[in-house]
Coordinates of C-alpha atoms in Angstrom, one line a residue:
M1 CA 54.1 -98.6 134.1
G2 CA 50.4 -97.7 134.5
A3 CA 48.8 -94.5 135.5
P4 CA 50.9 -91.7 136.8
P5 CA 51.5 -91.7 140.5
A6 CA 49.4 -89.7 142.9
A7 CA 50.7 -86.2 143.5
A8 CA 53.5 -86.2 146.0
S9 CA 53.0 -84.5 149.3
R10 CA 54.3 -81.0 149.5
L11 CA 57.6 -81.0 151.3
T12 CA 58.3 -78.3 153.8
P13 CA 61.5 -77.4 155.8
T14 CA 59.8 -78.4 159.0
M15 CA 58.8 -81.8 157.6
L16 CA 62.4 -82.5 156.5
A17 CA 64.3 -80.9 159.4
P18 CA 64.0 -83.8 161.9
G19 CA 65.1 -86.3 159.3
A20 CA 68.0 -84.1 158.1
V21 CA 69.4 -83.7 161.7
A22 CA 68.9 -87.4 162.4
F23 CA 70.6 -88.5 159.2
L24 CA 73.5 -86.1 159.6
T25 CA 74.0 -87.7 163.0
L26 CA 73.9 -91.2 161.6
G27 CA 76.3 -90.3 158.8
V28 CA 78.9 -88.8 161.1
L29 CA 78.7 -91.8 163.5
Q30 CA 78.8 -94.4 160.7
A31 CA 82.1 -93.1 159.3
M32 CA 83.7 -92.2 162.6
Y33 CA 85.1 -95.5 163.8
G34 CA 87.5 -96.1 160.9
A35 CA 88.9 -92.6 161.1
A36 CA 89.3 -93.0 164.9
F37 CA 91.2 -96.3 164.8
P38 CA 94.6 -94.7 165.7
L39 CA 92.9 -92.9 168.6
F40 CA 91.5 -96.2 170.0
Q41 CA 94.9 -97.8 169.6
A42 CA 96.7 -95.0 171.4
R43 CA 94.1 -94.9 174.3
Y44 CA 93.7 -98.7 174.9
G45 CA 97.0 -100.1 173.6
V46 CA 95.2 -102.5 171.2
G47 CA 96.8 -103.7 167.9
L48 CA 95.7 -103.6 164.3
G49 CA 94.2 -107.1 164.6
V50 CA 91.9 -106.0 167.5
V51 CA 91.0 -102.4 166.9
G52 CA 88.5 -103.3 164.1
W53 CA 86.3 -105.0 166.7
V54 CA 84.8 -101.6 167.7
A55 CA 83.6 -101.0 164.2
S56 CA 82.4 -104.6 163.9
A57 CA 80.4 -104.2 167.1
H58 CA 78.8 -101.0 165.8
F59 CA 77.8 -102.7 162.5
L60 CA 76.5 -105.7 164.3
G61 CA 74.2 -103.5 166.3
S62 CA 73.0 -101.6 163.3
A63 CA 72.2 -104.8 161.5
V64 CA 70.2 -106.3 164.4
A65 CA 68.1 -103.2 165.1
P66 CA 66.0 -102.9 161.9
P67 CA 63.9 -106.0 162.5
L68 CA 63.3 -104.9 166.1
A69 CA 62.2 -101.5 164.8
G70 CA 59.9 -103.2 162.3
V71 CA 58.2 -105.1 165.1
A72 CA 58.0 -101.9 167.2
L73 CA 56.3 -100.0 164.3
M74 CA 53.5 -102.5 164.4
R75 CA 52.7 -101.3 168.0
V76 CA 53.9 -97.8 168.5
S77 CA 54.4 -94.6 166.4
V78 CA 57.4 -93.7 164.3
R79 CA 58.1 -90.9 166.8
A80 CA 58.3 -93.2 169.7
V81 CA 60.7 -95.6 167.9
V82 CA 62.9 -92.7 166.8
M83 CA 63.0 -91.0 170.3
V84 CA 63.9 -94.3 172.1
S85 CA 66.5 -95.2 169.4
V86 CA 68.1 -91.8 169.6
L87 CA 68.5 -92.1 173.3
V88 CA 70.1 -95.5 172.9
L89 CA 72.5 -94.1 170.3
A90 CA 73.4 -91.2 172.6
A91 CA 74.0 -93.6 175.5
G92 CA 76.2 -95.9 173.4
V93 CA 78.5 -93.2 172.0
T94 CA 78.8 -91.6 175.4
V95 CA 80.0 -95.0 176.8
V96 CA 82.5 -95.1 173.8
A97 CA 83.7 -91.6 174.7
L98 CA 84.2 -92.3 178.4
A99 CA 84.9 -96.0 178.6
P100 CA 87.7 -96.9 181.0
T101 CA 88.5 -100.2 179.3
W102 CA 88.6 -101.6 175.7
P103 CA 85.7 -104.1 176.3
A104 CA 83.5 -101.3 177.6
A105 CA 84.3 -99.2 174.4
V106 CA 83.3 -102.2 172.2
G107 CA 80.1 -102.7 174.2
G108 CA 79.3 -99.0 173.8
A109 CA 79.8 -99.3 170.1
L110 CA 77.3 -102.2 170.0
V111 CA 74.7 -100.1 171.8
G112 CA 75.3 -97.1 169.6
G113 CA 74.9 -99.3 166.6
L114 CA 71.6 -100.5 167.9
G115 CA 70.4 -96.9 168.2
L116 CA 71.6 -96.0 164.7
G117 CA 69.9 -99.0 163.2
G118 CA 66.6 -98.2 164.9
V119 CA 66.6 -94.5 163.9
S120 CA 67.6 -95.4 160.3
A121 CA 64.9 -98.1 160.0
A122 CA 62.0 -95.9 161.4
L123 CA 62.9 -92.7 159.5
N124 CA 63.6 -94.5 156.2
A125 CA 60.1 -96.1 156.5
A126 CA 58.5 -92.7 157.3
Y127 CA 60.2 -90.7 154.6
A128 CA 59.8 -93.4 152.0
S129 CA 56.1 -93.3 152.5
L130 CA 56.2 -89.6 151.7
G131 CA 57.7 -90.2 148.3
T132 CA 60.9 -90.3 146.2
R133 CA 62.0 -86.7 146.9
A134 CA 61.7 -86.9 150.7
V135 CA 63.6 -90.1 151.3
N136 CA 66.4 -89.2 148.9
L137 CA 66.9 -85.8 150.4
V138 CA 67.4 -87.1 154.0
N139 CA 69.6 -89.9 152.8
A140 CA 71.8 -87.3 151.0
V141 CA 72.3 -85.6 154.3
F142 CA 73.6 -89.0 155.6
G143 CA 76.3 -88.8 152.9
L144 CA 77.2 -85.2 154.0
G145 CA 77.7 -86.5 157.5
S146 CA 80.0 -89.3 156.3
I147 CA 82.1 -86.7 154.5
L148 CA 82.3 -84.4 157.6
S149 CA 83.1 -87.2 160.0
P150 CA 86.9 -87.6 159.3
L151 CA 87.2 -83.9 159.6
L152 CA 85.6 -84.0 163.0
V153 CA 88.0 -86.7 164.2
L154 CA 90.9 -84.8 162.8
S155 CA 90.0 -81.5 164.5
L156 CA 88.7 -82.9 167.9
G157 CA 90.6 -86.2 168.2
P158 CA 94.0 -84.9 169.1
A159 CA 92.7 -83.4 172.3
S160 CA 91.0 -86.6 173.3
L161 CA 89.2 -89.7 171.8
A162 CA 86.2 -88.6 173.8
W163 CA 85.4 -85.4 172.0
P164 CA 84.4 -86.7 168.6
F165 CA 82.0 -89.2 170.1
L166 CA 80.6 -86.6 172.6
A167 CA 80.0 -84.4 169.5
V168 CA 77.9 -87.2 168.1
A169 CA 76.0 -87.4 171.4
G170 CA 75.4 -83.7 171.1
L171 CA 74.0 -84.2 167.5
A172 CA 71.7 -86.9 168.9
L173 CA 70.3 -84.5 171.4
G174 CA 69.8 -82.1 168.6
T175 CA 67.8 -84.8 166.8
L176 CA 65.6 -85.2 169.9
L177 CA 65.0 -81.5 170.0
A178 CA 64.1 -81.4 166.3
A179 CA 61.7 -84.3 166.7
R180 CA 60.1 -82.7 169.7
V181 CA 59.7 -79.3 168.0
W182 CA 58.7 -80.3 164.5
G183 CA 57.5 -83.9 165.0
V184 CA 58.3 -86.9 162.9
P185 CA 56.3 -88.0 159.8
G186 CA 54.0 -90.9 160.3
L187 CA 53.7 -94.0 158.1
R188 CA 51.4 -93.4 155.2
P189 CA 49.3 -96.4 153.8
P190 CA 50.2 -97.9 150.4
D191 CA 48.3 -97.0 147.3
R192 CA 45.8 -99.9 147.0
A193 CA 45.5 -99.3 143.3
A194 CA 49.1 -100.3 142.9
A195 CA 49.0 -103.4 145.3
P196 CA 50.8 -106.4 143.8
V197 CA 48.7 -109.6 143.2
Q198 CA 51.1 -111.5 145.5
P199 CA 52.5 -109.2 148.3
G200 CA 54.9 -111.9 149.5
L201 CA 56.5 -112.2 146.0
G202 CA 56.6 -108.4 145.8
F203 CA 58.4 -108.1 149.1
V204 CA 61.0 -110.9 148.2
L205 CA 61.8 -109.0 145.0
F206 CA 62.2 -105.7 146.7
A207 CA 64.4 -107.4 149.3
L208 CA 66.6 -109.0 146.6
L209 CA 66.7 -105.6 144.8
I210 CA 68.0 -103.8 147.9
G211 CA 70.4 -106.6 148.7
L212 CA 71.9 -106.4 145.2
Y213 CA 72.1 -102.7 145.3
V214 CA 73.9 -102.5 148.7
G215 CA 76.3 -105.2 147.5
L216 CA 77.0 -103.2 144.4
E217 CA 77.4 -99.9 146.2
V218 CA 79.8 -101.4 148.8
G219 CA 81.5 -103.5 146.0
F220 CA 82.4 -100.3 144.1
G221 CA 83.6 -98.6 147.2
A222 CA 85.7 -101.5 148.4
W223 CA 87.4 -102.5 145.1
L224 CA 87.6 -99.6 142.6
A225 CA 90.7 -98.1 144.2
R226 CA 92.5 -101.5 143.9
H227 CA 91.6 -101.7 140.2
L228 CA 92.9 -98.2 139.6
E229 CA 96.1 -98.9 141.4
A230 CA 96.7 -101.9 139.1
L231 CA 96.1 -99.7 136.1
G232 CA 98.7 -97.2 137.4
T233 CA 96.1 -94.4 137.8
A234 CA 97.3 -91.4 139.8
R235 CA 95.6 -90.8 143.1
P236 CA 93.0 -93.6 143.1
A237 CA 91.9 -92.4 146.6
L238 CA 90.8 -89.2 145.0
V239 CA 88.6 -91.1 142.5
L240 CA 87.2 -93.1 145.4
S241 CA 86.2 -89.8 147.1
G242 CA 84.7 -88.8 143.8
Y243 CA 82.6 -92.0 143.7
W244 CA 81.2 -91.3 147.2
A245 CA 80.6 -87.6 146.3
G246 CA 78.8 -88.7 143.1
L247 CA 76.6 -91.0 145.2
T248 CA 75.6 -88.1 147.5
A249 CA 75.1 -85.8 144.5
G250 CA 72.8 -88.4 142.9
R251 CA 70.6 -88.4 146.0
V252 CA 70.5 -84.6 146.1
L253 CA 69.5 -84.4 142.4
T254 CA 66.8 -87.1 142.9
G255 CA 65.5 -85.2 146.0
L256 CA 65.2 -82.1 143.9
L257 CA 63.9 -83.6 140.6
G258 CA 63.0 -87.2 141.2
G259 CA 59.3 -86.5 141.8
R260 CA 58.9 -86.0 138.0
V261 CA 59.8 -89.6 137.2
R262 CA 58.0 -92.8 138.2
P263 CA 60.2 -94.8 140.7
P264 CA 60.3 -98.0 138.6
A265 CA 61.6 -96.1 135.6
L266 CA 64.1 -94.1 137.7
V267 CA 65.5 -97.2 139.4
L268 CA 65.7 -99.1 136.1
G269 CA 67.5 -96.3 134.3
A270 CA 69.9 -95.8 137.2
A271 CA 70.8 -99.5 137.4
L272 CA 71.4 -99.7 133.7
L273 CA 73.6 -96.6 133.8
A274 CA 75.6 -98.1 136.6
A275 CA 76.2 -101.3 134.5
L276 CA 77.3 -99.2 131.5
A277 CA 79.7 -97.2 133.8
A278 CA 81.2 -100.4 135.1
L279 CA 81.8 -101.7 131.6
A280 CA 83.4 -98.3 130.6
A281 CA 85.7 -98.8 133.6
T282 CA 87.3 -101.8 131.8
R283 CA 89.0 -99.2 129.6
P284 CA 92.0 -97.6 131.4
L285 CA 91.5 -94.1 130.1
L286 CA 87.8 -94.1 131.0
A287 CA 88.0 -95.9 134.3
P288 CA 88.4 -92.9 136.7
G289 CA 85.5 -90.9 135.2
A290 CA 83.4 -94.1 134.8
Y291 CA 83.7 -94.8 138.5
V292 CA 82.5 -91.3 139.4
V293 CA 79.6 -91.7 137.0
A294 CA 78.8 -95.1 138.7
G295 CA 78.4 -93.3 142.0
L296 CA 76.1 -90.7 140.5
A297 CA 74.0 -93.5 138.9
L298 CA 73.7 -95.5 142.1
G299 CA 72.7 -92.5 144.2
P300 CA 68.9 -92.6 143.4
I301 CA 68.4 -96.3 143.8
F302 CA 68.2 -96.9 147.5
G303 CA 65.8 -94.2 148.6
T304 CA 63.7 -94.5 145.4
T305 CA 63.3 -98.2 145.9
L306 CA 62.0 -97.7 149.4
A307 CA 59.5 -95.1 148.2
W308 CA 58.5 -97.4 145.4
M309 CA 57.9 -100.3 147.8
T310 CA 55.7 -98.2 150.0
R311 CA 53.3 -97.6 147.1
S312 CA 52.2 -101.2 147.1
L313 CA 53.3 -102.6 150.5
P314 CA 53.1 -101.3 154.1
A315 CA 55.9 -98.9 155.0
R316 CA 56.4 -100.7 158.2
W317 CA 58.1 -103.5 156.1
V318 CA 60.9 -101.1 155.1
P319 CA 63.1 -102.1 158.1
Y320 CA 63.2 -105.7 156.9
L321 CA 64.5 -104.5 153.6
L322 CA 67.4 -102.9 155.4
V323 CA 68.3 -106.4 156.7
S324 CA 68.6 -107.7 153.2
G325 CA 70.8 -104.7 152.4
S326 CA 73.1 -105.6 155.3
V327 CA 73.4 -109.2 153.9
G328 CA 74.3 -107.8 150.4
G329 CA 76.9 -105.5 152.0
I330 CA 78.5 -108.5 153.8
L331 CA 78.5 -110.9 150.9
A332 CA 79.4 -108.9 147.8
P333 CA 82.8 -107.5 148.9
A334 CA 83.9 -110.9 150.0
A335 CA 82.8 -112.6 146.8
L336 CA 84.6 -110.0 144.8
G337 CA 87.7 -110.6 146.8
L338 CA 87.6 -114.3 146.0
L339 CA 87.1 -113.5 142.3
V340 CA 90.1 -111.1 142.3
A341 CA 92.3 -113.6 144.0
R342 CA 91.5 -116.1 141.3
S343 CA 91.2 -113.9 138.2
G344 CA 93.2 -110.7 139.0
T345 CA 92.2 -107.1 139.3
G346 CA 91.1 -106.8 135.7
S347 CA 88.0 -108.8 136.7
I348 CA 86.7 -106.1 139.1
P349 CA 84.8 -103.9 136.6
L350 CA 83.5 -106.9 134.7
A351 CA 82.2 -108.4 138.0
L352 CA 80.6 -105.1 139.0
A353 CA 79.0 -104.8 135.6
G354 CA 77.6 -108.3 135.9
L355 CA 76.2 -107.5 139.3
A356 CA 74.7 -104.3 138.0
L357 CA 73.1 -106.1 135.0
L358 CA 71.6 -108.7 137.5
L359 CA 70.2 -105.7 139.5
T360 CA 68.7 -104.3 136.3
G361 CA 67.0 -107.6 135.6
V362 CA 65.6 -107.8 139.1
V363 CA 64.3 -104.2 138.8
G364 CA 62.5 -105.0 135.6
L365 CA 60.9 -108.1 137.1
T366 CA 59.9 -106.1 140.2
A367 CA 58.3 -103.5 138.0
R368 CA 56.3 -106.1 136.2
V369 CA 55.1 -107.8 139.5
T370 CA 54.1 -104.5 141.1
R371 CA 52.5 -102.9 138.0
Q372 CA 49.3 -101.1 138.7
R373 CA 46.2 -103.0 138.0

């Protein structure tokens, strides 16, 4: 893969603190809507066919925001984009908390999603430019927030729908305070010695890589429990939780140890391990453990790919990669659903293995195109 990478920047608690608080906030909000569906139904009297609109509005906002953040990063600092986006997020969730009508709540979710997408895009770009360890550590905190979110709804929701979302607004204000006290990392320039011969081709490959990865991550999360149910596995939901816990653990381990391995090699090995885990899941006795291993394998890929890209391309392009990830997250679960309807649940691990092998091939090609001169 060429010469060893330049020494990673020394990470300090104050450098990571703003990102940790921000990604904790994002993780809590991202997982909150599904857990709060019964509260929305009770407050606004909407049915099952309508309550999902609030989550859809949130995800629509989070998908629209990254390209806007990418344009903004060409003109203003990361800190400015983060501060404005956090205020937008806080305003949106406050509207959700206090909305007198259902359309107002949906509108607030859209605004909150815009804020979330802006914060995620700007901070992923900034921490990716610091290296593999930094971006994986802050994304691991996102996973922790997602785990805590249902507990927050369970503890605060019975009093009022407003309290869980006001808690998110409070976390957003904590993010503003952390950014003001400790600052936000700026975008570091790419290593020109590693610049690809064709930057356009390099970006397309990274975008395809991220799209395939997110599709694979969401595909496992959406369908593994259905496969285990068909196998008669006890407590498939517990295995699903293990998968998400494995994903978070993979990011933590990469944040602690990932600086010792070149990003292309780390991403390639992780993608290949995910493919092997999916193949192992075709065996009923191995399937539960294999799905947890798949989560552990997938954990390093997202953040490490962003850090890898910033070595040869401008970090301000990271938000556009997040758009490709949204596309992958939309297409893959639906495509897997069509396959399952035609071929049965036994096709799930094979389809996931095929997608993981395709990802492995794209990783290898990307490594070749972006190889150091």
